[in-house]
mmCIF file of C-alpha atoms (C1' of nucleotides) in Angstrom:
data_model
loop_
_atom_site.group_PDB
_atom_site.id
_atom_site.type_symbol
_atom_site.label_atom_id
_atom_site.label_comp_id
_atom_site.label_asym_id
_atom_site.label_seq_id
_atom_site.Cartn_x
_atom_site.Cartn_y
_atom_site.Cartn_z
ATOM 1 C CA UNK F 1 -180.025 41.698 79.970
ATOM 2 C CA UNK F 2 -179.869 40.350 83.545
ATOM 3 C CA UNK F 3 -180.399 36.636 84.187
ATOM 4 C CA UNK F 4 -182.915 35.084 86.560
ATOM 5 C CA UNK F 5 -182.407 31.932 88.622
ATOM 6 C CA UNK F 6 -184.599 30.183 86.046
ATOM 7 C CA UNK F 7 -182.262 31.249 83.222
ATOM 8 C CA UNK F 8 -179.331 29.676 85.049
ATOM 9 C CA UNK F 9 -181.297 26.445 85.610
ATOM 10 C CA UNK F 10 -182.275 26.205 81.959
ATOM 11 C CA UNK F 11 -178.732 26.842 80.781
ATOM 12 C CA UNK F 12 -177.556 24.034 83.074
ATOM 13 C CA UNK F 13 -180.165 21.670 81.617
ATOM 14 C CA UNK F 14 -179.109 22.632 78.095
ATOM 15 C CA UNK F 15 -175.471 21.740 78.846
ATOM 16 C CA UNK F 16 -176.561 18.445 80.415
ATOM 17 C CA UNK F 17 -178.732 17.694 77.391
ATOM 18 C CA UNK F 18 -176.024 18.438 74.866
ATOM 19 C CA UNK F 19 -172.754 17.453 76.551
ATOM 20 C CA UNK F 20 -173.403 15.582 79.813
ATOM 21 C CA UNK F 21 -172.382 16.035 83.441
ATOM 22 C CA UNK F 22 -168.611 16.118 82.844
ATOM 23 C CA UNK F 23 -169.064 19.356 80.913
ATOM 24 C CA UNK F 24 -171.424 20.955 83.411
ATOM 25 C CA UNK F 25 -168.846 23.053 85.256
ATOM 26 C CA UNK F 26 -169.618 26.395 86.867
ATOM 27 C CA UNK F 27 -167.098 28.011 84.529
ATOM 28 C CA UNK F 28 -168.617 26.505 81.435
ATOM 29 C CA UNK F 29 -172.136 27.348 82.601
ATOM 30 C CA UNK F 30 -171.060 30.951 83.122
ATOM 31 C CA UNK F 31 -169.602 31.078 79.629
ATOM 32 C CA UNK F 32 -172.875 29.772 78.174
ATOM 33 C CA UNK F 33 -174.705 32.625 79.911
ATOM 34 C CA UNK F 34 -172.011 35.122 78.912
ATOM 35 C CA UNK F 35 -171.257 36.078 82.512
ATOM 36 C CA UNK F 36 -168.282 35.488 84.857
ATOM 37 C CA UNK F 37 -168.340 32.322 87.081
ATOM 38 C CA UNK F 38 -168.605 34.348 90.282
ATOM 39 C CA UNK F 39 -171.959 35.765 89.125
ATOM 40 C CA UNK F 40 -173.516 32.287 89.409
ATOM 41 C CA UNK F 41 -173.122 32.464 93.173
ATOM 42 C CA UNK F 42 -175.629 35.258 93.322
ATOM 43 C CA UNK F 43 -178.289 32.838 91.965
ATOM 44 C CA UNK F 44 -177.263 29.627 93.755
ATOM 45 C CA UNK F 45 -175.123 29.308 96.920
ATOM 46 C CA UNK F 46 -173.046 26.479 95.421
ATOM 47 C CA UNK F 47 -172.909 23.853 92.698
ATOM 48 C CA UNK F 48 -174.555 21.187 94.857
ATOM 49 C CA UNK F 49 -177.687 23.296 95.290
ATOM 50 C CA UNK F 50 -177.796 24.084 91.577
ATOM 51 C CA UNK F 51 -177.597 20.372 90.752
ATOM 52 C CA UNK F 52 -180.431 19.627 93.194
ATOM 53 C CA UNK F 53 -182.562 22.160 91.308
ATOM 54 C CA UNK F 54 -181.627 20.407 88.059
ATOM 55 C CA UNK F 55 -182.675 17.062 89.585
ATOM 56 C CA UNK F 56 -186.025 18.466 90.694
ATOM 57 C CA UNK F 57 -186.656 19.932 87.264
ATOM 58 C CA UNK F 58 -185.933 16.596 85.548
ATOM 59 C CA UNK F 59 -188.263 14.730 87.916
ATOM 60 C CA UNK F 60 -191.005 17.329 87.520
ATOM 61 C CA UNK F 61 -191.892 15.515 84.271
ATOM 62 C CA UNK F 62 -193.140 12.510 86.269
ATOM 63 C CA UNK F 63 -196.932 12.801 86.613
ATOM 64 C CA UNK F 64 -198.935 11.925 89.695
ATOM 65 C CA UNK F 65 -200.242 8.366 89.167
ATOM 66 C CA UNK F 66 -203.827 7.970 87.930
ATOM 67 C CA UNK F 67 -205.986 7.450 91.015
ATOM 68 C CA UNK F 68 -208.367 5.108 89.225
ATOM 69 C CA UNK F 69 -205.624 2.703 88.107
ATOM 70 C CA UNK F 70 -204.775 -0.537 89.989
ATOM 71 C CA UNK F 71 -202.059 0.135 92.572
ATOM 72 C CA UNK F 72 -199.540 -2.187 90.901
ATOM 73 C CA UNK F 73 -199.993 -0.210 87.676
ATOM 74 C CA UNK F 74 -199.421 2.998 89.629
ATOM 75 C CA UNK F 75 -196.112 1.582 90.872
ATOM 76 C CA UNK F 76 -195.102 0.462 87.383
ATOM 77 C CA UNK F 77 -196.191 3.645 85.634
ATOM 78 C CA UNK F 78 -194.405 5.920 88.090
ATOM 79 C CA UNK F 79 -191.165 3.948 87.838
ATOM 80 C CA UNK F 80 -191.376 3.826 84.038
ATOM 81 C CA UNK F 81 -192.051 7.587 83.988
ATOM 82 C CA UNK F 82 -189.004 8.202 86.217
ATOM 83 C CA UNK F 83 -186.838 6.322 83.757
ATOM 84 C CA UNK F 84 -188.318 8.204 80.795
ATOM 85 C CA UNK F 85 -187.770 11.557 82.527
ATOM 86 C CA UNK F 86 -184.131 10.732 83.300
ATOM 87 C CA UNK F 87 -183.453 9.485 79.796
ATOM 88 C CA UNK F 88 -184.319 12.929 78.393
ATOM 89 C CA UNK F 89 -181.125 14.417 79.851
ATOM 90 C CA UNK F 90 -177.685 12.834 79.650
ATOM 91 C CA UNK F 91 -176.273 11.732 83.016
ATOM 92 C CA UNK F 92 -179.334 13.045 84.851
ATOM 93 C CA UNK F 93 -179.634 9.763 86.789
ATOM 94 C CA UNK F 94 -176.269 10.468 88.394
ATOM 95 C CA UNK F 95 -177.336 14.026 89.199
ATOM 96 C CA UNK F 96 -180.513 12.683 90.795
ATOM 97 C CA UNK F 97 -178.625 10.036 92.759
ATOM 98 C CA UNK F 98 -176.362 12.670 94.341
ATOM 99 C CA UNK F 99 -179.185 15.123 94.916
ATOM 100 C CA UNK F 100 -181.346 12.415 96.471
ATOM 101 C CA UNK F 101 -178.537 11.497 98.862
ATOM 102 C CA UNK F 102 -177.837 15.136 99.692
ATOM 103 C CA UNK F 103 -181.411 15.559 100.905
ATOM 104 C CA UNK F 104 -181.756 18.767 98.864
ATOM 105 C CA UNK F 105 -184.323 17.258 96.477
ATOM 106 C CA UNK F 106 -187.955 18.350 96.892
ATOM 107 C CA UNK F 107 -189.586 16.169 94.219
ATOM 108 C CA UNK F 108 -192.512 14.080 95.423
ATOM 109 C CA UNK F 109 -192.015 11.039 93.169
ATOM 110 C CA UNK F 110 -191.008 9.047 96.248
ATOM 111 C CA UNK F 111 -194.337 9.874 97.832
ATOM 112 C CA UNK F 112 -196.171 8.677 94.722
ATOM 113 C CA UNK F 113 -194.550 5.268 95.188
ATOM 114 C CA UNK F 114 -195.298 5.058 98.905
ATOM 115 C CA UNK F 115 -198.919 6.100 98.364
ATOM 116 C CA UNK F 116 -199.399 3.553 95.568
ATOM 117 C CA UNK F 117 -197.889 0.758 97.678
ATOM 118 C CA UNK F 118 -200.121 1.670 100.639
ATOM 119 C CA UNK F 119 -203.115 1.357 98.328
ATOM 120 C CA UNK F 120 -202.127 -2.308 98.049
ATOM 121 C CA UNK F 121 -202.780 -2.688 101.756
ATOM 122 C CA UNK F 122 -199.190 -3.458 102.755
ATOM 123 C CA UNK F 123 -197.660 -2.297 106.033
ATOM 124 C CA UNK F 124 -195.970 1.107 106.255
ATOM 125 C CA UNK F 125 -192.551 -0.567 106.455
ATOM 126 C CA UNK F 126 -193.227 -2.490 103.260
ATOM 127 C CA UNK F 127 -194.462 0.672 101.531
ATOM 128 C CA UNK F 128 -191.219 2.446 102.448
ATOM 129 C CA UNK F 129 -189.224 -0.566 101.280
ATOM 130 C CA UNK F 130 -191.120 -0.504 97.984
ATOM 131 C CA UNK F 131 -190.131 3.116 97.444
ATOM 132 C CA UNK F 132 -186.518 2.367 98.290
ATOM 133 C CA UNK F 133 -186.270 -0.744 96.116
ATOM 134 C CA UNK F 134 -187.982 0.819 93.098
ATOM 135 C CA UNK F 135 -186.234 4.193 93.189
ATOM 136 C CA UNK F 136 -182.777 2.729 93.864
ATOM 137 C CA UNK F 137 -183.349 0.255 91.076
ATOM 138 C CA UNK F 138 -184.447 2.751 88.457
ATOM 139 C CA UNK F 139 -181.762 5.291 89.377
ATOM 140 C CA UNK F 140 -178.951 2.711 89.551
ATOM 141 C CA UNK F 141 -180.052 1.063 86.364
ATOM 142 C CA UNK F 142 -180.236 4.347 84.479
ATOM 143 C CA UNK F 143 -176.846 5.496 85.785
ATOM 144 C CA UNK F 144 -175.367 2.339 84.345
ATOM 145 C CA UNK F 145 -177.046 2.785 80.974
ATOM 146 C CA UNK F 146 -176.220 6.490 80.706
ATOM 147 C CA UNK F 147 -172.585 5.972 81.695
ATOM 148 C CA UNK F 148 -172.313 3.306 78.984
ATOM 149 C CA UNK F 149 -173.881 5.624 76.447
ATOM 150 C CA UNK F 150 -171.499 8.429 77.363
ATOM 151 C CA UNK F 151 -168.520 6.090 76.987
ATOM 152 C CA UNK F 152 -169.737 4.871 73.613
ATOM 153 C CA UNK F 153 -170.064 8.488 72.531
ATOM 154 C CA UNK F 154 -166.443 9.081 73.546
ATOM 155 C CA UNK F 155 -165.463 5.889 71.687
ATOM 156 C CA UNK F 156 -163.801 4.450 74.803
ATOM 157 C CA UNK F 157 -166.093 1.380 74.625
ATOM 158 C CA UNK F 158 -167.764 -0.503 71.779
ATOM 159 C CA UNK F 159 -171.582 -0.585 71.736
ATOM 160 C CA UNK F 160 -172.840 -3.427 73.936
ATOM 161 C CA UNK F 161 -175.537 -5.780 72.697
ATOM 162 C CA UNK F 162 -177.477 -5.656 75.964
ATOM 163 C CA UNK F 163 -181.226 -5.152 75.718
ATOM 164 C CA UNK F 164 -181.629 -2.485 78.397
ATOM 165 C CA UNK F 165 -185.389 -2.183 77.921
ATOM 166 C CA UNK F 166 -185.914 -5.920 78.450
ATOM 167 C CA UNK F 167 -183.592 -5.941 81.470
ATOM 168 C CA UNK F 168 -185.435 -3.007 82.954
ATOM 169 C CA UNK F 169 -188.867 -4.557 82.454
ATOM 170 C CA UNK F 170 -187.736 -7.840 84.009
ATOM 171 C CA UNK F 171 -186.213 -6.138 87.063
ATOM 172 C CA UNK F 172 -189.248 -3.908 87.530
ATOM 173 C CA UNK F 173 -191.609 -6.870 87.188
ATOM 174 C CA UNK F 174 -189.642 -8.777 89.768
ATOM 175 C CA UNK F 175 -189.854 -6.009 92.372
ATOM 176 C CA UNK F 176 -193.557 -5.330 91.780
ATOM 177 C CA UNK F 177 -194.221 -9.063 92.056
ATOM 178 C CA UNK F 178 -192.455 -9.034 95.418
ATOM 179 C CA UNK F 179 -194.626 -6.222 96.714
ATOM 180 C CA UNK F 180 -197.832 -7.843 95.443
ATOM 181 C CA UNK F 181 -196.817 -11.122 97.033
ATOM 182 C CA UNK F 182 -196.373 -9.416 100.415
ATOM 183 C CA UNK F 183 -199.724 -7.732 99.891
ATOM 184 C CA UNK F 184 -201.461 -11.035 99.135
ATOM 185 C CA UNK F 185 -200.075 -12.575 102.325
ATOM 186 C CA UNK F 186 -202.024 -10.036 104.336
ATOM 187 C CA UNK F 187 -205.389 -10.998 102.842
ATOM 188 C CA UNK Y 1 -137.697 2.216 98.087
ATOM 189 C CA UNK Y 2 -139.664 1.773 94.832
ATOM 190 C CA UNK Y 3 -143.425 1.248 94.946
ATOM 191 C CA UNK Y 4 -145.362 -1.616 93.361
ATOM 192 C CA UNK Y 5 -148.827 -1.375 91.794
ATOM 193 C CA UNK Y 6 -150.102 -3.052 94.970
ATOM 194 C CA UNK Y 7 -148.574 -0.299 97.130
ATOM 195 C CA UNK Y 8 -150.452 2.300 95.120
ATOM 196 C CA UNK Y 9 -153.718 0.353 95.470
ATOM 197 C CA UNK Y 10 -153.323 0.029 99.226
ATOM 198 C CA UNK Y 11 -152.491 3.691 99.643
ATOM 199 C CA UNK Y 12 -155.663 4.526 97.703
ATOM 200 C CA UNK Y 13 -157.743 2.271 99.967
ATOM 201 C CA UNK Y 14 -156.189 3.883 103.033
ATOM 202 C CA UNK Y 15 -157.208 7.354 101.834
ATOM 203 C CA UNK Y 16 -160.735 6.098 101.067
ATOM 204 C CA UNK Y 17 -160.934 4.501 104.500
ATOM 205 C CA UNK Y 18 -159.785 7.581 106.353
ATOM 206 C CA UNK Y 19 -161.057 10.536 104.322
ATOM 207 C CA UNK Y 20 -163.458 9.383 101.586
ATOM 208 C CA UNK Y 21 -163.648 9.771 97.819
ATOM 209 C CA UNK Y 22 -163.466 13.586 97.730
ATOM 210 C CA UNK Y 23 -159.936 13.375 99.143
ATOM 211 C CA UNK Y 24 -158.796 10.592 96.837
ATOM 212 C CA UNK Y 25 -157.054 12.760 94.240
ATOM 213 C CA UNK Y 26 -154.042 11.650 92.246
ATOM 214 C CA UNK Y 27 -152.053 14.496 93.805
ATOM 215 C CA UNK Y 28 -152.991 13.565 97.328
ATOM 216 C CA UNK Y 29 -152.357 9.875 96.667
ATOM 217 C CA UNK Y 30 -148.899 10.749 95.353
ATOM 218 C CA UNK Y 31 -148.163 12.781 98.469
ATOM 219 C CA UNK Y 32 -149.175 9.833 100.680
ATOM 220 C CA UNK Y 33 -146.671 7.651 98.810
ATOM 221 C CA UNK Y 34 -144.035 10.422 98.883
ATOM 222 C CA UNK Y 35 -143.734 10.539 95.110
ATOM 223 C CA UNK Y 36 -144.736 13.079 92.416
ATOM 224 C CA UNK Y 37 -148.247 12.739 90.814
ATOM 225 C CA UNK Y 38 -146.802 11.865 87.413
ATOM 226 C CA UNK Y 39 -145.178 8.732 88.871
ATOM 227 C CA UNK Y 40 -148.651 7.236 89.455
ATOM 228 C CA UNK Y 41 -149.130 6.986 85.708
ATOM 229 C CA UNK Y 42 -146.383 4.416 85.507
ATOM 230 C CA UNK Y 43 -148.528 2.086 87.689
ATOM 231 C CA UNK Y 44 -152.012 2.867 86.318
ATOM 232 C CA UNK Y 45 -152.881 4.426 82.962
ATOM 233 C CA UNK Y 46 -155.409 6.811 84.536
ATOM 234 C CA UNK Y 47 -157.540 7.474 87.600
ATOM 235 C CA UNK Y 48 -160.538 5.552 86.239
ATOM 236 C CA UNK Y 49 -158.517 2.339 86.001
ATOM 237 C CA UNK Y 50 -157.099 2.843 89.477
ATOM 238 C CA UNK Y 51 -160.621 3.273 90.874
ATOM 239 C CA UNK Y 52 -161.756 0.077 89.124
ATOM 240 C CA UNK Y 53 -158.931 -1.765 90.899
ATOM 241 C CA UNK Y 54 -160.101 -0.244 94.192
ATOM 242 C CA UNK Y 55 -163.654 -1.446 93.457
ATOM 243 C CA UNK Y 56 -162.455 -4.971 92.723
ATOM 244 C CA UNK Y 57 -160.407 -5.047 95.911
ATOM 245 C CA UNK Y 58 -163.397 -3.955 98.012
ATOM 246 C CA UNK Y 59 -165.657 -6.612 96.438
ATOM 247 C CA UNK Y 60 -163.012 -9.316 96.856
ATOM 248 C CA UNK Y 61 -164.217 -9.574 100.470
ATOM 249 C CA UNK Y 62 -167.532 -11.068 99.275
ATOM 250 C CA UNK Y 63 -167.310 -14.873 99.542
ATOM 251 C CA UNK Y 64 -168.702 -17.355 97.040
ATOM 252 C CA UNK Y 65 -172.101 -18.446 98.407
ATOM 253 C CA UNK Y 66 -172.286 -21.751 100.306
ATOM 254 C CA UNK Y 67 -173.317 -24.409 97.775
ATOM 255 C CA UNK Y 68 -175.308 -26.372 100.348
ATOM 256 C CA UNK Y 69 -177.493 -23.413 101.353
ATOM 257 C CA UNK Y 70 -181.000 -22.816 99.942
ATOM 258 C CA UNK Y 71 -180.812 -20.605 96.852
ATOM 259 C CA UNK Y 72 -182.813 -17.767 98.423
ATOM 260 C CA UNK Y 73 -180.307 -17.711 101.281
ATOM 261 C CA UNK Y 74 -177.487 -17.567 98.751
ATOM 262 C CA UNK Y 75 -179.102 -14.489 97.201
ATOM 263 C CA UNK Y 76 -179.617 -12.861 100.586
ATOM 264 C CA UNK Y 77 -176.169 -13.718 101.937
ATOM 265 C CA UNK Y 78 -174.350 -12.442 98.857
ATOM 266 C CA UNK Y 79 -176.270 -9.165 98.878
ATOM 267 C CA UNK Y 80 -175.713 -8.717 102.612
ATOM 268 C CA UNK Y 81 -171.999 -9.461 102.138
ATOM 269 C CA UNK Y 82 -171.789 -6.870 99.334
ATOM 270 C CA UNK Y 83 -173.217 -4.269 101.662
ATOM 271 C CA UNK Y 84 -170.852 -5.264 104.470
ATOM 272 C CA UNK Y 85 -167.851 -5.108 102.119
ATOM 273 C CA UNK Y 86 -168.819 -1.640 100.878
ATOM 274 C CA UNK Y 87 -169.428 -0.325 104.377
ATOM 275 C CA UNK Y 88 -165.798 -1.042 105.296
ATOM 276 C CA UNK Y 89 -164.592 1.821 103.079
ATOM 277 C CA UNK Y 90 -166.124 5.285 102.961
ATOM 278 C CA UNK Y 91 -167.803 6.115 99.630
ATOM 279 C CA UNK Y 92 -166.821 2.759 98.158
ATOM 280 C CA UNK Y 93 -170.379 2.216 96.888
ATOM 281 C CA UNK Y 94 -169.975 5.235 94.631
ATOM 282 C CA UNK Y 95 -166.608 3.948 93.425
ATOM 283 C CA UNK Y 96 -168.200 0.582 92.654
ATOM 284 C CA UNK Y 97 -171.151 2.179 90.868
ATOM 285 C CA UNK Y 98 -168.834 4.065 88.505
ATOM 286 C CA UNK Y 99 -166.510 1.115 88.019
ATOM 287 C CA UNK Y 100 -169.446 -1.177 87.345
ATOM 288 C CA UNK Y 101 -170.760 1.182 84.697
ATOM 289 C CA UNK Y 102 -167.324 1.628 83.141
ATOM 290 C CA UNK Y 103 -167.088 -2.106 82.519
ATOM 291 C CA UNK Y 104 -163.585 -2.180 84.010
ATOM 292 C CA UNK Y 105 -164.650 -4.249 87.014
ATOM 293 C CA UNK Y 106 -163.658 -7.930 87.052
ATOM 294 C CA UNK Y 107 -165.334 -9.027 90.308
ATOM 295 C CA UNK Y 108 -167.596 -12.063 90.000
ATOM 296 C CA UNK Y 109 -170.199 -11.105 92.613
ATOM 297 C CA UNK Y 110 -172.691 -10.579 89.808
ATOM 298 C CA UNK Y 111 -172.151 -14.170 88.714
ATOM 299 C CA UNK Y 112 -172.794 -15.398 92.254
ATOM 300 C CA UNK Y 113 -176.232 -13.781 92.109
ATOM 301 C CA UNK Y 114 -177.089 -15.168 88.666
ATOM 302 C CA UNK Y 115 -175.955 -18.665 89.641
ATOM 303 C CA UNK Y 116 -177.964 -18.591 92.867
ATOM 304 C CA UNK Y 117 -181.095 -17.402 91.051
ATOM 305 C CA UNK Y 118 -180.713 -20.112 88.417
ATOM 306 C CA UNK Y 119 -180.601 -22.671 91.237
ATOM 307 C CA UNK Y 120 -184.170 -21.548 91.966
ATOM 308 C CA UNK Y 121 -185.192 -22.822 88.544
ATOM 309 C CA UNK Y 122 -186.137 -19.429 87.098
ATOM 310 C CA UNK Y 123 -185.577 -18.505 83.453
ATOM 311 C CA UNK Y 124 -182.277 -16.968 82.355
ATOM 312 C CA UNK Y 125 -183.956 -13.610 81.863
ATOM 313 C CA UNK Y 126 -185.306 -13.663 85.406
ATOM 314 C CA UNK Y 127 -181.885 -14.670 86.750
ATOM 315 C CA UNK Y 128 -180.303 -11.680 84.985
ATOM 316 C CA UNK Y 129 -183.074 -9.446 86.286
ATOM 317 C CA UNK Y 130 -182.432 -10.747 89.798
ATOM 318 C CA UNK Y 131 -178.782 -9.767 89.533
ATOM 319 C CA UNK Y 132 -179.662 -6.339 88.207
ATOM 320 C CA UNK Y 133 -182.351 -5.634 90.806
ATOM 321 C CA UNK Y 134 -180.280 -6.847 93.758
ATOM 322 C CA UNK Y 135 -176.984 -5.226 92.788
ATOM 323 C CA UNK Y 136 -178.547 -1.918 91.770
ATOM 324 C CA UNK Y 137 -180.517 -1.921 95.002
ATOM 325 C CA UNK Y 138 -177.565 -2.622 97.306
ATOM 326 C CA UNK Y 139 -175.245 -0.199 95.505
ATOM 327 C CA UNK Y 140 -177.813 2.598 95.286
ATOM 328 C CA UNK Y 141 -178.893 2.109 98.853
ATOM 329 C CA UNK Y 142 -175.321 2.162 100.157
ATOM 330 C CA UNK Y 143 -174.425 5.247 98.107
ATOM 331 C CA UNK Y 144 -177.298 7.028 99.777
ATOM 332 C CA UNK Y 145 -176.260 5.939 103.266
ATOM 333 C CA UNK Y 146 -172.573 6.714 102.752
ATOM 334 C CA UNK Y 147 -173.266 10.135 101.258
ATOM 335 C CA UNK Y 148 -175.425 10.924 104.295
ATOM 336 C CA UNK Y 149 -172.687 9.755 106.631
ATOM 337 C CA UNK Y 150 -170.080 11.868 104.857
ATOM 338 C CA UNK Y 151 -172.330 14.922 105.118
ATOM 339 C CA UNK Y 152 -172.949 14.342 108.801
ATOM 340 C CA UNK Y 153 -169.188 14.118 109.283
ATOM 341 C CA UNK Y 154 -168.799 17.481 107.567
ATOM 342 C CA UNK Y 155 -171.634 18.861 109.745
ATOM 343 C CA UNK Y 156 -173.603 19.998 106.693
ATOM 344 C CA UNK Y 157 -176.584 17.844 107.789
ATOM 345 C CA UNK Y 158 -177.929 16.742 111.151
ATOM 346 C CA UNK Y 159 -177.987 12.999 111.880
ATOM 347 C CA UNK Y 160 -181.172 11.479 110.453
ATOM 348 C CA UNK Y 161 -183.264 9.106 112.510
ATOM 349 C CA UNK Y 162 -183.697 6.630 109.657
ATOM 350 C CA UNK Y 163 -183.146 2.971 110.467
ATOM 351 C CA UNK Y 164 -180.984 2.033 107.481
ATOM 352 C CA UNK Y 165 -180.596 -1.596 108.556
ATOM 353 C CA UNK Y 166 -184.353 -2.098 108.759
ATOM 354 C CA UNK Y 167 -184.913 -0.324 105.431
ATOM 355 C CA UNK Y 168 -182.277 -2.485 103.805
ATOM 356 C CA UNK Y 169 -183.716 -5.730 105.170
ATOM 357 C CA UNK Y 170 -187.209 -4.788 104.025
ATOM 358 C CA UNK Y 171 -186.064 -3.882 100.506
ATOM 359 C CA UNK Y 172 -183.956 -7.010 100.201
ATOM 360 C CA UNK Y 173 -186.808 -9.191 101.464
ATOM 361 C CA UNK Y 174 -189.129 -7.651 98.944
ATOM 362 C CA UNK Y 175 -186.866 -8.390 95.979
ATOM 363 C CA UNK Y 176 -186.084 -11.948 97.087
ATOM 364 C CA UNK Y 177 -189.801 -12.534 97.575
ATOM 365 C CA UNK Y 178 -190.380 -11.394 94.025
ATOM 366 C CA UNK Y 179 -187.827 -13.832 92.641
ATOM 367 C CA UNK Y 180 -189.187 -16.718 94.703
ATOM 368 C CA UNK Y 181 -192.690 -15.898 93.558
ATOM 369 C CA UNK Y 182 -191.623 -16.098 89.905
ATOM 370 C CA UNK Y 183 -189.842 -19.369 90.713
ATOM 371 C CA UNK Y 184 -192.968 -20.857 92.326
ATOM 372 C CA UNK Y 185 -195.062 -19.986 89.272
ATOM 373 C CA UNK Y 186 -192.899 -22.320 87.219
ATOM 374 C CA UNK Y 187 -193.547 -25.342 89.454
ATOM 375 C "C1'" DA V 1 -138.071 -0.324 86.406
ATOM 376 C "C1'" DC V 2 -139.543 3.581 88.576
ATOM 377 C "C1'" DC V 3 -139.456 8.371 89.263
ATOM 378 C "C1'" DT V 4 -138.753 13.786 88.743
ATOM 379 C "C1'" DG V 5 -139.647 18.399 86.731
ATOM 380 C "C1'" DA V 6 -142.133 21.257 84.246
ATOM 381 C "C1'" DA V 7 -145.903 22.322 81.949
ATOM 382 C "C1'" DC V 8 -150.970 22.405 80.058
ATOM 383 C "C1'" DA V 9 -155.590 23.064 80.571
ATOM 384 C "C1'" DC V 10 -158.620 23.028 83.673
ATOM 385 C "C1'" DC V 11 -161.702 23.167 88.522
ATOM 386 C "C1'" DG V 12 -165.143 25.497 92.744
ATOM 387 C "C1'" DT V 13 -165.441 29.343 95.605
ATOM 388 C "C1'" DT V 14 -164.793 33.986 97.978
ATOM 389 C "C1'" DC V 15 -165.185 38.776 98.268
ATOM 390 C "C1'" DA V 16 -164.538 43.562 97.504
ATOM 391 C "C1'" DA V 17 -165.969 46.552 94.145
ATOM 392 C "C1'" DG V 18 -168.773 48.176 90.270
ATOM 393 C "C1'" DT V 19 -173.460 49.669 87.952
ATOM 394 C "C1'" DA X 1 -180.492 43.375 91.842
ATOM 395 C "C1'" DC X 2 -177.004 41.480 89.314
ATOM 396 C "C1'" DC X 3 -172.415 41.339 87.820
ATOM 397 C "C1'" DT X 4 -167.011 41.994 87.294
ATOM 398 C "C1'" DG X 5 -162.113 41.366 88.608
ATOM 399 C "C1'" DA X 6 -158.840 39.285 90.951
ATOM 400 C "C1'" DA X 7 -157.375 35.939 93.644
ATOM 401 C "C1'" DC X 8 -156.918 31.261 96.331
ATOM 402 C "C1'" DA X 9 -156.328 26.610 96.534
ATOM 403 C "C1'" DC X 10 -156.889 23.116 94.050
ATOM 404 C "C1'" DC X 11 -157.559 19.240 89.839
ATOM 405 C "C1'" DG X 12 -155.955 15.054 85.942
ATOM 406 C "C1'" DT X 13 -152.680 14.172 82.557
ATOM 407 C "C1'" DT X 14 -148.523 14.304 79.354
ATOM 408 C "C1'" DC X 15 -143.850 13.777 78.317
ATOM 409 C "C1'" DA X 16 -139.002 14.429 78.132
ATOM 410 C "C1'" DA X 17 -135.483 13.518 81.116
ATOM 411 C "C1'" DG X 18 -133.194 11.405 85.092
ATOM 412 C "C1'" DT X 19 -131.282 7.154 87.908
#
DNA sequence: ACCTGAACACCGTTCAAGT
DNA sequence: ACCTGAACACCGTTCAAGT
């Protein structure tokens, strides 16, 4: 039974879900599909491109913000949805960070943030800054949490008593407040 | 001539400076020191610990904020200094991100940010959120820029026309504005 | 105190050849 | 269209032994 590109992508997500990024090697992925590693290169030109596809698939769970909602809620909801999407797959924040930097990502979550910020009447520069601040924050924050979780799983660290949800809400609130404040100045 | 732990650290920084993280392997580091890879494990227990030492050394260039300066300037200056310190060594933002998450970092830059925010009279939770938002932002932002730069060096991407300095200033301004706004609410 | 030698168990990627 | 087989050039880490 021959595999499609989609089969390869789903097998990669399954490994990420179950074992994390350290175990997502081309050799291990091939074994999961019961093919030889070289066969993967028929579906994807290299590992980097495969990981970008994984990143896009993870972020595809983030919905377009509700057009009727206040623009600050759109910013909040999109950022919260990004975090929720990343938390579904172990280490996916790190995958997304690399893919984002590589420029191979096609997800439009960044555009959702820029559009929502513009709805607040801020300048284009501020809208871009809002996207940067929010996406870097949520990705960086989730990398930190997921790396901790992976280390606790491997018993190399004891469980920390940090309240990640509270820390996230506070940081998000702080950034949204900053954007709203810049918006108010323009009125 | 026997090597010290410091010699190993400096050789690692030299490789980072000249070639970047992809070339910082234990084998290559050993070759640079003219010893066998196994000898490195006398100085550091593993690569992760060595990279944490590299991260600390990079962040050691960030000065304690001037006590006389306004607290918002202390926040800005520390974040700007973190970015400047990271930009001295290729891919060091990624090294710091991992080391930060691993909990092996001992640098006190995070404390500088919390202390500065507290000077603004905000609650402890907001001060912690300020540290998280600012450090995640500057690390995430610099990872993105340094990954781009590395790819341009390898000619896998054309130079982008993004103005990273302007984007950074806008994002930083936005976060600091948010903190100040929460501080003002308390007055 | 610091290092070598040898080994173990892995990587990503290429490319001619097979069906 | 999709895959195998074989190879190339690498990894991090361990551990007994050397000086």
